[in-house]
PDB file of C-alpha atoms in Angstrom:
ATOM      1  CA  UNK A   1      39.013   8.564 -45.412  1.00 53.00           C
ATOM      2  CA  UNK A   2      38.723  12.819 -45.787  1.00 78.00           C
ATOM      3  CA  UNK A   3      38.328  12.951 -41.924  1.00 93.00           C
ATOM      4  CA  UNK A   4      38.580  11.484 -38.713  1.00 96.00           C
ATOM      5  CA  UNK A   5      35.755   9.210 -38.439  1.00 96.00           C
ATOM      6  CA  UNK A   6      33.735   7.704 -35.199  1.00 97.00           C
ATOM      7  CA  UNK A   7      31.180   4.890 -34.470  1.00 97.00           C
ATOM      8  CA  UNK A   8      29.210   4.225 -33.546  1.00 97.00           C
ATOM      9  CA  UNK A   9      27.596   7.747 -33.544  1.00 96.00           C
ATOM     10  CA  UNK A  10      24.796   6.770 -30.928  1.00 97.00           C
ATOM     11  CA  UNK A  11      25.169   3.672 -28.378  1.00 97.00           C
ATOM     12  CA  UNK A  12      22.848   3.344 -25.696  1.00 98.00           C
ATOM     13  CA  UNK A  13      23.427   0.840 -22.731  1.00 97.00           C
ATOM     14  CA  UNK A  14      22.330  -0.696 -19.144  1.00 97.00           C
ATOM     15  CA  UNK A  15      24.119   0.536 -16.544  1.00 97.00           C
ATOM     16  CA  UNK A  16      26.848  -2.161 -16.026  1.00 97.00           C
ATOM     17  CA  UNK A  17      27.601  -3.180 -19.590  1.00 98.00           C
ATOM     18  CA  UNK A  18      30.783  -2.588 -21.332  1.00 98.00           C
ATOM     19  CA  UNK A  19      31.114  -0.319 -24.270  1.00 98.00           C
ATOM     20  CA  UNK A  20      33.668   0.457 -27.403  1.00 98.00           C
ATOM     21  CA  UNK A  21      34.116   3.325 -28.850  1.00 98.00           C
ATOM     22  CA  UNK A  22      35.916   3.518 -32.103  1.00 98.00           C
ATOM     23  CA  UNK A  23      38.170   6.046 -33.979  1.00 98.00           C
ATOM     24  CA  UNK A  24      39.500   6.450 -36.926  1.00 97.00           C
ATOM     25  CA  UNK A  25      42.176   9.576 -37.770  1.00 96.00           C
ATOM     26  CA  UNK A  26      42.955  10.825 -40.699  1.00 95.00           C
ATOM     27  CA  UNK A  27      45.463   8.796 -42.483  1.00 93.00           C
ATOM     28  CA  UNK A  28      48.929   9.870 -41.511  1.00 91.00           C
ATOM     29  CA  UNK A  29      48.358  11.282 -38.553  1.00 93.00           C
ATOM     30  CA  UNK A  30      50.581  10.810 -35.649  1.00 91.00           C
ATOM     31  CA  UNK A  31      48.639  12.419 -32.526  1.00 92.00           C
ATOM     32  CA  UNK A  32      45.455  11.227 -31.659  1.00 94.00           C
ATOM     33  CA  UNK A  33      42.836  12.572 -28.407  1.00 94.00           C
ATOM     34  CA  UNK A  34      39.649  11.511 -26.816  1.00 96.00           C
ATOM     35  CA  UNK A  35      37.949  13.773 -24.958  1.00 95.00           C
ATOM     36  CA  UNK A  36      34.539  13.866 -23.283  1.00 96.00           C
ATOM     37  CA  UNK A  37      31.600  16.277 -23.336  1.00 94.00           C
ATOM     38  CA  UNK A  38      28.805  16.093 -21.367  1.00 93.00           C
ATOM     39  CA  UNK A  39      25.715  18.159 -22.273  1.00 88.00           C
ATOM     40  CA  UNK A  40      26.435  21.513 -22.312  1.00 84.00           C
ATOM     41  CA  UNK A  41      29.751  21.343 -20.982  1.00 86.00           C
ATOM     42  CA  UNK A  42      33.239  22.230 -22.060  1.00 88.00           C
ATOM     43  CA  UNK A  43      35.712  19.541 -23.540  1.00 92.00           C
ATOM     44  CA  UNK A  44      37.458  17.330 -21.045  1.00 91.00           C
ATOM     45  CA  UNK A  45      40.822  15.829 -21.792  1.00 90.00           C
ATOM     46  CA  UNK A  46      40.938  11.645 -21.300  1.00 94.00           C
ATOM     47  CA  UNK A  47      44.002  10.539 -23.019  1.00 93.00           C
ATOM     48  CA  UNK A  48      46.430  11.159 -26.285  1.00 91.00           C
ATOM     49  CA  UNK A  49      48.358   9.012 -28.366  1.00 92.00           C
ATOM     50  CA  UNK A  50      51.947   9.851 -30.275  1.00 91.00           C
ATOM     51  CA  UNK A  51      51.952   6.689 -32.744  1.00 91.00           C
ATOM     52  CA  UNK A  52      50.544   3.947 -30.788  1.00 91.00           C
ATOM     53  CA  UNK A  53      51.751   4.880 -26.987  1.00 91.00           C
ATOM     54  CA  UNK A  54      49.546   7.233 -24.469  1.00 90.00           C
ATOM     55  CA  UNK A  55      52.454   9.088 -22.614  1.00 86.00           C
ATOM     56  CA  UNK A  56      49.565  11.225 -21.105  1.00 83.00           C
ATOM     57  CA  UNK A  57      46.790   9.195 -19.435  1.00 85.00           C
ATOM     58  CA  UNK A  58      45.949  11.305 -16.642  1.00 84.00           C
ATOM     59  CA  UNK A  59      42.406  12.643 -17.623  1.00 90.00           C
ATOM     60  CA  UNK A  60      40.951   8.761 -17.572  1.00 94.00           C
ATOM     61  CA  UNK A  61      38.279   9.382 -14.579  1.00 93.00           C
ATOM     62  CA  UNK A  62      38.782   5.904 -13.476  1.00 93.00           C
ATOM     63  CA  UNK A  63      40.086   2.393 -14.209  1.00 94.00           C
ATOM     64  CA  UNK A  64      36.723   0.868 -15.907  1.00 97.00           C
ATOM     65  CA  UNK A  65      38.334   3.459 -18.781  1.00 97.00           C
ATOM     66  CA  UNK A  66      41.160   2.551 -20.916  1.00 97.00           C
ATOM     67  CA  UNK A  67      42.331   3.118 -24.455  1.00 97.00           C
ATOM     68  CA  UNK A  68      44.541   1.456 -27.174  1.00 96.00           C
ATOM     69  CA  UNK A  69      45.579   2.692 -30.465  1.00 96.00           C
ATOM     70  CA  UNK A  70      47.039  -0.121 -32.964  1.00 90.00           C
ATOM     71  CA  UNK A  71      49.177   0.208 -36.725  1.00 81.00           C
ATOM     72  CA  UNK A  72      49.327   3.938 -35.504  1.00 81.00           C
ATOM     73  CA  UNK A  73      45.890   4.702 -36.714  1.00 92.00           C
ATOM     74  CA  UNK A  74      42.526   2.886 -35.472  1.00 96.00           C
ATOM     75  CA  UNK A  75      41.553   3.843 -31.666  1.00 97.00           C
ATOM     76  CA  UNK A  76      39.685   2.425 -29.501  1.00 98.00           C
ATOM     77  CA  UNK A  77      37.985   3.602 -25.817  1.00 98.00           C
ATOM     78  CA  UNK A  78      36.658   1.270 -24.014  1.00 98.00           C
ATOM     79  CA  UNK A  79      34.599   1.527 -21.282  1.00 98.00           C
ATOM     80  CA  UNK A  80      33.775  -1.443 -18.234  1.00 98.00           C
ATOM     81  CA  UNK A  81      30.422  -1.523 -15.991  1.00 98.00           C
ATOM     82  CA  UNK A  82      29.120   1.562 -17.373  1.00 98.00           C
ATOM     83  CA  UNK A  83      27.690   4.004 -15.493  1.00 97.00           C
ATOM     84  CA  UNK A  84      24.709   6.618 -15.433  1.00 97.00           C
ATOM     85  CA  UNK A  85      27.453   9.184 -14.970  1.00 96.00           C
ATOM     86  CA  UNK A  86      29.198   7.604 -18.278  1.00 97.00           C
ATOM     87  CA  UNK A  87      26.784   9.498 -20.210  1.00 97.00           C
ATOM     88  CA  UNK A  88      28.204  11.945 -22.751  1.00 97.00           C
ATOM     89  CA  UNK A  89      29.693  12.849 -25.824  1.00 96.00           C
ATOM     90  CA  UNK A  90      32.931  10.880 -26.623  1.00 98.00           C
ATOM     91  CA  UNK A  91      35.359  12.837 -28.874  1.00 97.00           C
ATOM     92  CA  UNK A  92      38.283  11.846 -30.871  1.00 97.00           C
ATOM     93  CA  UNK A  93      40.588  14.202 -33.011  1.00 96.00           C
ATOM     94  CA  UNK A  94      44.012  13.611 -34.707  1.00 94.00           C
ATOM     95  CA  UNK A  95      46.743  15.941 -35.359  1.00 92.00           C
ATOM     96  CA  UNK A  96      49.485  15.690 -38.271  1.00 90.00           C
ATOM     97  CA  UNK A  97      52.671  15.223 -36.055  1.00 83.00           C
ATOM     98  CA  UNK A  98      52.529  14.764 -32.085  1.00 74.00           C
ATOM     99  CA  UNK A  99      54.582  17.651 -29.518  1.00 75.00           C
ATOM    100  CA  UNK A 100      53.854  20.602 -32.989  1.00 79.00           C
ATOM    101  CA  UNK A 101      51.326  22.290 -32.091  1.00 81.00           C
ATOM    102  CA  UNK A 102      48.553  22.535 -35.191  1.00 84.00           C
ATOM    103  CA  UNK A 103      45.166  22.227 -35.726  1.00 89.00           C
ATOM    104  CA  UNK A 104      43.612  19.312 -34.359  1.00 92.00           C
ATOM    105  CA  UNK A 105      40.655  17.898 -36.708  1.00 94.00           C
ATOM    106  CA  UNK A 106      37.996  16.575 -34.691  1.00 96.00           C
ATOM    107  CA  UNK A 107      35.395  13.329 -35.378  1.00 96.00           C
ATOM    108  CA  UNK A 108      31.661  13.975 -34.901  1.00 95.00           C
ATOM    109  CA  UNK A 109      31.327  12.250 -32.198  1.00 96.00           C
ATOM    110  CA  UNK A 110      29.686   8.882 -30.051  1.00 97.00           C
ATOM    111  CA  UNK A 111      27.027   9.976 -28.217  1.00 97.00           C
ATOM    112  CA  UNK A 112      26.708   7.295 -25.120  1.00 98.00           C
ATOM    113  CA  UNK A 113      23.395   7.445 -23.157  1.00 98.00           C
ATOM    114  CA  UNK A 114      23.784   4.691 -19.937  1.00 97.00           C
ATOM    115  CA  UNK A 115      20.159   4.059 -18.425  1.00 96.00           C
TER     116      UNK A 115
ATOM    117  CA  UNK B   1      49.309  22.399 -15.656  1.00 77.00           C
ATOM    118  CA  UNK B   2      47.717  25.000 -17.851  1.00 85.00           C
ATOM    119  CA  UNK B   3      44.414  26.474 -16.914  1.00 90.00           C
ATOM    120  CA  UNK B   4      42.464  27.945 -19.546  1.00 95.00           C
ATOM    121  CA  UNK B   5      39.451  30.256 -18.233  1.00 95.00           C
ATOM    122  CA  UNK B   6      36.994  31.322 -21.314  1.00 96.00           C
ATOM    123  CA  UNK B   7      34.357  34.361 -20.409  1.00 96.00           C
ATOM    124  CA  UNK B   8      31.605  34.985 -20.958  1.00 97.00           C
ATOM    125  CA  UNK B   9      29.952  31.788 -20.718  1.00 96.00           C
ATOM    126  CA  UNK B  10      26.813  32.997 -23.017  1.00 97.00           C
ATOM    127  CA  UNK B  11      26.506  36.193 -24.956  1.00 98.00           C
ATOM    128  CA  UNK B  12      23.897  37.367 -27.424  1.00 98.00           C
ATOM    129  CA  UNK B  13      24.036  39.876 -29.767  1.00 98.00           C
ATOM    130  CA  UNK B  14      22.070  41.476 -32.783  1.00 98.00           C
ATOM    131  CA  UNK B  15      22.992  40.984 -36.298  1.00 98.00           C
ATOM    132  CA  UNK B  16      25.602  43.105 -38.137  1.00 97.00           C
ATOM    133  CA  UNK B  17      26.927  43.762 -34.588  1.00 97.00           C
ATOM    134  CA  UNK B  18      30.519  42.817 -32.810  1.00 98.00           C
ATOM    135  CA  UNK B  19      31.181  40.022 -30.676  1.00 98.00           C
ATOM    136  CA  UNK B  20      34.368  39.215 -28.601  1.00 98.00           C
ATOM    137  CA  UNK B  21      35.363  36.176 -26.338  1.00 98.00           C
ATOM    138  CA  UNK B  22      38.390  36.186 -23.822  1.00 98.00           C
ATOM    139  CA  UNK B  23      40.282  33.557 -22.582  1.00 98.00           C
ATOM    140  CA  UNK B  24      43.055  33.513 -20.186  1.00 97.00           C
ATOM    141  CA  UNK B  25      45.802  30.597 -19.416  1.00 97.00           C
ATOM    142  CA  UNK B  26      48.347  30.275 -16.915  1.00 96.00           C
ATOM    143  CA  UNK B  27      51.658  28.347 -18.278  1.00 94.00           C
ATOM    144  CA  UNK B  28      53.797  30.876 -20.149  1.00 92.00           C
ATOM    145  CA  UNK B  29      55.254  27.717 -21.996  1.00 92.00           C
ATOM    146  CA  UNK B  30      52.050  27.455 -24.166  1.00 93.00           C
ATOM    147  CA  UNK B  31      52.712  28.623 -27.678  1.00 93.00           C
ATOM    148  CA  UNK B  32      49.169  27.919 -29.613  1.00 94.00           C
ATOM    149  CA  UNK B  33      46.001  29.227 -29.065  1.00 96.00           C
ATOM    150  CA  UNK B  34      43.130  28.107 -31.692  1.00 96.00           C
ATOM    151  CA  UNK B  35      40.049  28.732 -31.748  1.00 97.00           C
ATOM    152  CA  UNK B  36      37.419  26.488 -32.253  1.00 97.00           C
ATOM    153  CA  UNK B  37      33.534  26.670 -33.679  1.00 97.00           C
ATOM    154  CA  UNK B  38      30.907  24.033 -32.578  1.00 95.00           C
ATOM    155  CA  UNK B  39      27.350  23.376 -33.801  1.00 94.00           C
ATOM    156  CA  UNK B  40      24.373  22.083 -32.976  1.00 90.00           C
ATOM    157  CA  UNK B  41      25.704  17.664 -33.144  1.00 88.00           C
ATOM    158  CA  UNK B  42      28.845  18.346 -34.228  1.00 91.00           C
ATOM    159  CA  UNK B  43      32.437  18.298 -33.708  1.00 92.00           C
ATOM    160  CA  UNK B  44      34.899  21.280 -32.910  1.00 94.00           C
ATOM    161  CA  UNK B  45      36.412  22.786 -36.098  1.00 95.00           C
ATOM    162  CA  UNK B  46      39.158  25.143 -36.315  1.00 95.00           C
ATOM    163  CA  UNK B  47      37.768  29.041 -36.975  1.00 97.00           C
ATOM    164  CA  UNK B  48      41.594  30.806 -36.517  1.00 97.00           C
ATOM    165  CA  UNK B  49      44.660  30.085 -34.451  1.00 96.00           C
ATOM    166  CA  UNK B  50      47.685  32.278 -33.016  1.00 95.00           C
ATOM    167  CA  UNK B  51      51.423  30.907 -32.340  1.00 92.00           C
ATOM    168  CA  UNK B  52      53.113  33.100 -29.689  1.00 86.00           C
ATOM    169  CA  UNK B  53      55.387  35.159 -31.864  1.00 85.00           C
ATOM    170  CA  UNK B  54      52.399  37.105 -33.480  1.00 84.00           C
ATOM    171  CA  UNK B  55      50.234  39.479 -31.480  1.00 91.00           C
ATOM    172  CA  UNK B  56      47.225  39.793 -33.845  1.00 95.00           C
ATOM    173  CA  UNK B  57      45.479  37.909 -36.512  1.00 94.00           C
ATOM    174  CA  UNK B  58      42.506  38.320 -38.694  1.00 96.00           C
ATOM    175  CA  UNK B  59      40.321  36.262 -41.333  1.00 95.00           C
ATOM    176  CA  UNK B  60      37.782  38.276 -42.787  1.00 96.00           C
ATOM    177  CA  UNK B  61      35.427  39.318 -40.472  1.00 97.00           C
ATOM    178  CA  UNK B  62      37.717  36.977 -37.774  1.00 98.00           C
ATOM    179  CA  UNK B  63      40.306  38.322 -35.633  1.00 98.00           C
ATOM    180  CA  UNK B  64      42.166  37.267 -32.450  1.00 98.00           C
ATOM    181  CA  UNK B  65      44.543  38.871 -30.277  1.00 97.00           C
ATOM    182  CA  UNK B  66      47.118  37.898 -28.108  1.00 96.00           C
ATOM    183  CA  UNK B  67      48.874  39.457 -25.120  1.00 95.00           C
ATOM    184  CA  UNK B  68      52.132  37.225 -23.781  1.00 93.00           C
ATOM    185  CA  UNK B  69      52.790  39.347 -20.804  1.00 93.00           C
ATOM    186  CA  UNK B  70      49.219  39.234 -19.631  1.00 94.00           C
ATOM    187  CA  UNK B  71      48.409  35.398 -20.739  1.00 95.00           C
ATOM    188  CA  UNK B  72      45.961  36.527 -22.226  1.00 95.00           C
ATOM    189  CA  UNK B  73      43.757  36.127 -25.613  1.00 97.00           C
ATOM    190  CA  UNK B  74      40.805  37.100 -27.407  1.00 98.00           C
ATOM    191  CA  UNK B  75      38.430  36.100 -30.275  1.00 98.00           C
ATOM    192  CA  UNK B  76      36.934  38.970 -32.505  1.00 98.00           C
ATOM    193  CA  UNK B  77      33.817  38.660 -35.062  1.00 98.00           C
ATOM    194  CA  UNK B  78      32.694  41.381 -36.471  1.00 97.00           C
ATOM    195  CA  UNK B  79      29.278  42.088 -38.921  1.00 98.00           C
ATOM    196  CA  UNK B  80      28.201  38.807 -36.711  1.00 98.00           C
ATOM    197  CA  UNK B  81      25.404  36.952 -38.992  1.00 97.00           C
ATOM    198  CA  UNK B  82      22.985  34.222 -38.052  1.00 96.00           C
ATOM    199  CA  UNK B  83      25.376  31.435 -39.100  1.00 96.00           C
ATOM    200  CA  UNK B  84      28.178  32.541 -36.271  1.00 98.00           C
ATOM    201  CA  UNK B  85      25.280  31.066 -34.084  1.00 98.00           C
ATOM    202  CA  UNK B  86      27.353  28.161 -32.275  1.00 97.00           C
ATOM    203  CA  UNK B  87      29.836  27.495 -28.876  1.00 96.00           C
ATOM    204  CA  UNK B  88      33.183  28.617 -29.393  1.00 97.00           C
ATOM    205  CA  UNK B  89      36.493  27.266 -27.719  1.00 97.00           C
ATOM    206  CA  UNK B  90      39.644  28.640 -26.800  1.00 97.00           C
ATOM    207  CA  UNK B  91      42.773  26.519 -26.103  1.00 96.00           C
ATOM    208  CA  UNK B  92      46.649  26.454 -25.544  1.00 95.00           C
ATOM    209  CA  UNK B  93      48.877  24.344 -25.718  1.00 91.00           C
ATOM    210  CA  UNK B  94      52.839  23.934 -25.861  1.00 86.00           C
ATOM    211  CA  UNK B  95      52.276  20.999 -29.102  1.00 79.00           C
ATOM    212  CA  UNK B  96      51.225  18.024 -26.668  1.00 79.00           C
ATOM    213  CA  UNK B  97      48.030  18.520 -24.272  1.00 84.00           C
ATOM    214  CA  UNK B  98      45.342  20.866 -25.610  1.00 90.00           C
ATOM    215  CA  UNK B  99      44.100  22.873 -22.119  1.00 91.00           C
ATOM    216  CA  UNK B 100      40.554  23.555 -23.590  1.00 93.00           C
ATOM    217  CA  UNK B 101      38.182  26.524 -21.901  1.00 94.00           C
ATOM    218  CA  UNK B 102      34.530  26.112 -20.909  1.00 93.00           C
ATOM    219  CA  UNK B 103      32.922  27.369 -23.945  1.00 95.00           C
ATOM    220  CA  UNK B 104      30.599  30.363 -24.993  1.00 97.00           C
ATOM    221  CA  UNK B 105      27.059  30.115 -26.567  1.00 97.00           C
ATOM    222  CA  UNK B 106      27.500  32.883 -29.422  1.00 98.00           C
ATOM    223  CA  UNK B 107      23.628  33.331 -30.542  1.00 98.00           C
ATOM    224  CA  UNK B 108      23.244  36.163 -33.010  1.00 98.00           C
ATOM    225  CA  UNK B 109      19.588  37.916 -33.169  1.00 96.00           C
ATOM    226  CA  UNK B 110      18.208  38.433 -36.837  1.00 94.00           C
TER     227      UNK B 110
END
Protein backbone atom coordinates (compact mmCIF):
# COMPACT_ATOMS: atom_id res chain seq x y z
CA UNK A 1 0.00 0.00 0.00
CA UNK A 2 0.94 3.64 -0.21
CA UNK A 3 1.31 4.16 3.51
CA UNK A 4 1.19 2.50 6.90
CA UNK A 5 -2.22 1.01 7.49
CA UNK A 6 -3.69 0.30 10.92
CA UNK A 7 -6.83 -1.52 11.92
CA UNK A 8 -9.22 -1.16 13.51
CA UNK A 9 -9.25 2.63 13.45
CA UNK A 10 -11.54 2.61 16.47
CA UNK A 11 -12.15 -0.08 19.07
CA UNK A 12 -14.42 0.04 22.11
CA UNK A 13 -14.14 -2.88 24.49
CA UNK A 14 -15.11 -3.87 27.99
CA UNK A 15 -12.63 -4.10 30.80
CA UNK A 16 -11.12 -7.58 30.96
CA UNK A 17 -11.47 -8.40 27.26
CA UNK A 18 -8.53 -9.03 24.95
CA UNK A 19 -7.88 -6.84 21.91
CA UNK A 20 -5.69 -7.19 18.84
CA UNK A 21 -4.43 -4.21 16.88
CA UNK A 22 -2.95 -4.67 13.44
CA UNK A 23 -0.32 -2.75 11.52
CA UNK A 24 0.57 -3.12 7.84
CA UNK A 25 3.84 -1.25 7.24
CA UNK A 26 5.02 0.17 3.95
CA UNK A 27 6.17 -2.68 1.73
CA UNK A 28 9.90 -3.29 2.05
CA UNK A 29 10.32 -1.45 5.33
CA UNK A 30 12.35 -3.58 7.70
CA UNK A 31 11.83 -1.58 10.91
CA UNK A 32 8.45 -1.33 12.64
CA UNK A 33 7.56 0.57 15.80
CA UNK A 34 4.61 0.70 18.18
CA UNK A 35 3.86 3.79 20.26
CA UNK A 36 1.06 4.64 22.68
CA UNK A 37 -0.40 8.14 22.86
CA UNK A 38 -2.77 8.99 25.67
CA UNK A 39 -5.12 11.94 25.19
CA UNK A 40 -3.14 15.15 24.93
CA UNK A 41 0.13 13.40 25.68
CA UNK A 42 3.34 12.55 23.85
CA UNK A 43 4.47 9.36 22.17
CA UNK A 44 5.28 6.52 24.55
CA UNK A 45 7.54 3.86 23.04
CA UNK A 46 6.27 0.29 23.35
CA UNK A 47 8.35 -1.98 21.10
CA UNK A 48 10.23 -2.05 17.83
CA UNK A 49 11.04 -4.79 15.32
CA UNK A 50 14.03 -5.31 13.08
CA UNK A 51 12.62 -7.72 10.55
CA UNK A 52 10.69 -10.24 12.62
CA UNK A 53 12.72 -9.93 15.80
CA UNK A 54 12.16 -7.44 18.60
CA UNK A 55 15.51 -6.26 20.03
CA UNK A 56 13.82 -3.79 22.37
CA UNK A 57 10.66 -4.67 24.28
CA UNK A 58 11.49 -2.39 27.16
CA UNK A 59 8.50 -0.13 26.62
CA UNK A 60 5.80 -2.75 27.00
CA UNK A 61 3.92 -1.60 30.15
CA UNK A 62 3.14 -5.05 31.54
CA UNK A 63 2.97 -8.72 30.64
CA UNK A 64 -0.57 -8.12 29.39
CA UNK A 65 1.01 -6.51 26.32
CA UNK A 66 2.67 -8.53 23.57
CA UNK A 67 3.51 -8.02 19.92
CA UNK A 68 4.63 -10.09 17.02
CA UNK A 69 5.62 -9.57 13.44
CA UNK A 70 5.55 -12.16 10.70
CA UNK A 71 7.02 -12.26 7.23
CA UNK A 72 8.75 -8.94 7.82
CA UNK A 73 5.44 -7.24 7.23
CA UNK A 74 2.29 -7.31 9.33
CA UNK A 75 2.55 -6.76 13.06
CA UNK A 76 -0.05 -7.42 15.74
CA UNK A 77 -0.14 -5.76 19.16
CA UNK A 78 -2.20 -7.77 21.65
CA UNK A 79 -3.49 -6.45 24.94
CA UNK A 80 -4.91 -9.08 27.26
CA UNK A 81 -7.39 -8.43 30.07
CA UNK A 82 -7.71 -4.76 29.12
CA UNK A 83 -7.87 -2.10 31.81
CA UNK A 84 -9.28 1.42 31.60
CA UNK A 85 -5.76 2.88 31.71
CA UNK A 86 -5.06 1.10 28.40
CA UNK A 87 -7.39 3.60 26.68
CA UNK A 88 -5.24 5.49 24.19
CA UNK A 89 -4.35 5.79 20.53
CA UNK A 90 -1.87 3.12 19.46
CA UNK A 91 0.37 4.33 16.66
CA UNK A 92 2.44 2.16 14.37
CA UNK A 93 5.35 3.44 12.28
CA UNK A 94 7.77 1.89 9.83
CA UNK A 95 11.10 2.90 8.37
CA UNK A 96 13.13 1.57 5.50
CA UNK A 97 16.20 0.17 7.20
CA UNK A 98 16.50 -0.71 10.86
CA UNK A 99 19.51 0.83 12.54
CA UNK A 100 19.99 3.55 9.93
CA UNK A 101 18.43 6.87 10.98
CA UNK A 102 15.69 7.87 8.60
CA UNK A 103 12.10 8.96 8.34
CA UNK A 104 9.45 7.17 10.36
CA UNK A 105 6.18 6.83 8.48
CA UNK A 106 3.22 6.71 10.86
CA UNK A 107 -0.20 5.22 10.43
CA UNK A 108 -3.28 7.08 11.61
CA UNK A 109 -3.53 4.99 14.75
CA UNK A 110 -6.00 2.69 16.44
CA UNK A 111 -8.08 4.44 19.07
CA UNK A 112 -8.82 2.06 21.94
CA UNK A 113 -11.47 2.83 24.53
CA UNK A 114 -11.84 0.47 27.46
CA UNK A 115 -15.13 0.88 29.33
CA UNK B 1 18.97 5.87 27.70
CA UNK B 2 18.20 9.07 25.84
CA UNK B 3 16.05 11.79 27.42
CA UNK B 4 14.47 14.43 25.19
CA UNK B 5 12.89 17.54 26.71
CA UNK B 6 10.74 19.94 24.69
CA UNK B 7 9.57 23.48 25.43
CA UNK B 8 7.14 25.15 25.44
CA UNK B 9 4.23 22.75 25.81
CA UNK B 10 1.84 25.32 24.31
CA UNK B 11 2.50 28.28 22.05
CA UNK B 12 0.15 30.88 20.56
CA UNK B 13 1.29 33.31 17.89
CA UNK B 14 -0.36 35.81 15.62
CA UNK B 15 -0.56 34.90 11.96
CA UNK B 16 2.59 36.10 10.22
CA UNK B 17 4.74 35.96 13.33
CA UNK B 18 7.51 33.43 13.95
CA UNK B 19 7.33 30.40 16.24
CA UNK B 20 10.28 28.70 17.92
CA UNK B 21 10.23 25.33 19.67
CA UNK B 22 13.26 24.04 21.54
CA UNK B 23 14.46 20.56 22.46
CA UNK B 24 17.36 19.23 24.46
CA UNK B 25 18.74 15.70 24.46
CA UNK B 26 21.09 13.81 26.76
CA UNK B 27 22.83 11.11 24.67
CA UNK B 28 25.79 12.48 22.72
CA UNK B 29 25.58 9.40 20.45
CA UNK B 30 22.27 10.59 18.98
CA UNK B 31 22.88 11.62 15.39
CA UNK B 32 19.50 12.19 13.77
CA UNK B 33 16.93 14.76 14.89
CA UNK B 34 13.55 14.81 13.13
CA UNK B 35 10.57 17.06 13.73
CA UNK B 36 7.04 15.75 13.32
CA UNK B 37 3.73 17.59 12.93
CA UNK B 38 0.56 15.94 14.18
CA UNK B 39 -2.83 17.24 13.16
CA UNK B 40 -5.93 16.30 15.09
CA UNK B 41 -6.90 12.66 14.60
CA UNK B 42 -3.91 11.87 12.39
CA UNK B 43 -0.54 10.23 12.78
CA UNK B 44 2.60 12.39 13.03
CA UNK B 45 4.23 13.46 9.76
CA UNK B 46 7.85 14.38 9.23
CA UNK B 47 8.30 18.06 8.37
CA UNK B 48 12.06 18.47 8.59
CA UNK B 49 15.08 16.63 9.95
CA UNK B 50 18.74 17.29 10.60
CA UNK B 51 21.74 15.03 10.99
CA UNK B 52 24.56 15.57 13.42
CA UNK B 53 27.08 16.68 10.80
CA UNK B 54 24.99 19.74 9.92
CA UNK B 55 24.29 22.84 12.01
CA UNK B 56 21.28 24.22 10.19
CA UNK B 57 18.77 23.18 7.58
CA UNK B 58 16.02 25.18 5.94
CA UNK B 59 12.98 24.27 3.88
CA UNK B 60 10.88 27.25 2.83
CA UNK B 61 9.31 28.68 6.01
CA UNK B 62 10.72 25.96 8.27
CA UNK B 63 14.25 25.72 9.63
CA UNK B 64 16.00 23.58 12.20
CA UNK B 65 19.22 24.38 14.04
CA UNK B 66 21.41 21.95 15.95
CA UNK B 67 24.02 22.68 18.61
CA UNK B 68 25.81 19.40 19.32
CA UNK B 69 28.01 20.86 22.02
CA UNK B 70 25.06 22.08 24.03
CA UNK B 71 22.89 19.12 22.96
CA UNK B 72 19.97 21.18 21.82
CA UNK B 73 18.06 21.71 18.61
CA UNK B 74 15.27 24.07 17.64
CA UNK B 75 12.46 24.36 15.11
CA UNK B 76 11.78 27.76 13.60
CA UNK B 77 8.62 28.52 11.63
CA UNK B 78 8.47 31.92 9.97
CA UNK B 79 5.43 33.75 8.55
CA UNK B 80 3.10 31.42 10.41
CA UNK B 81 -0.25 30.55 8.87
CA UNK B 82 -3.42 29.10 10.45
CA UNK B 83 -2.68 25.73 8.83
CA UNK B 84 0.52 25.54 10.89
CA UNK B 85 -1.69 24.99 13.96
CA UNK B 86 -0.93 21.46 15.19
CA UNK B 87 1.13 19.56 17.75
CA UNK B 88 4.85 19.39 16.99
CA UNK B 89 7.19 16.69 18.32
CA UNK B 90 10.96 16.62 18.27
CA UNK B 91 12.89 13.36 18.43
CA UNK B 92 16.44 12.08 18.75
CA UNK B 93 17.88 8.74 17.73
CA UNK B 94 21.03 6.80 16.97
CA UNK B 95 19.06 4.80 14.41
CA UNK B 96 17.19 2.23 16.42
CA UNK B 97 15.05 3.59 19.19
CA UNK B 98 13.47 7.02 18.56
CA UNK B 99 13.00 9.18 21.65
CA UNK B 100 10.29 11.82 21.37
CA UNK B 101 9.73 15.05 23.21
CA UNK B 102 6.41 15.65 24.95
CA UNK B 103 5.05 17.86 22.18
CA UNK B 104 4.21 21.52 21.63
CA UNK B 105 0.68 22.56 20.77
CA UNK B 106 0.99 25.50 18.37
CA UNK B 107 -1.98 27.77 17.73
CA UNK B 108 -1.75 30.41 15.01
CA UNK B 109 -4.33 33.13 15.55
CA UNK B 110 -5.71 34.62 12.33
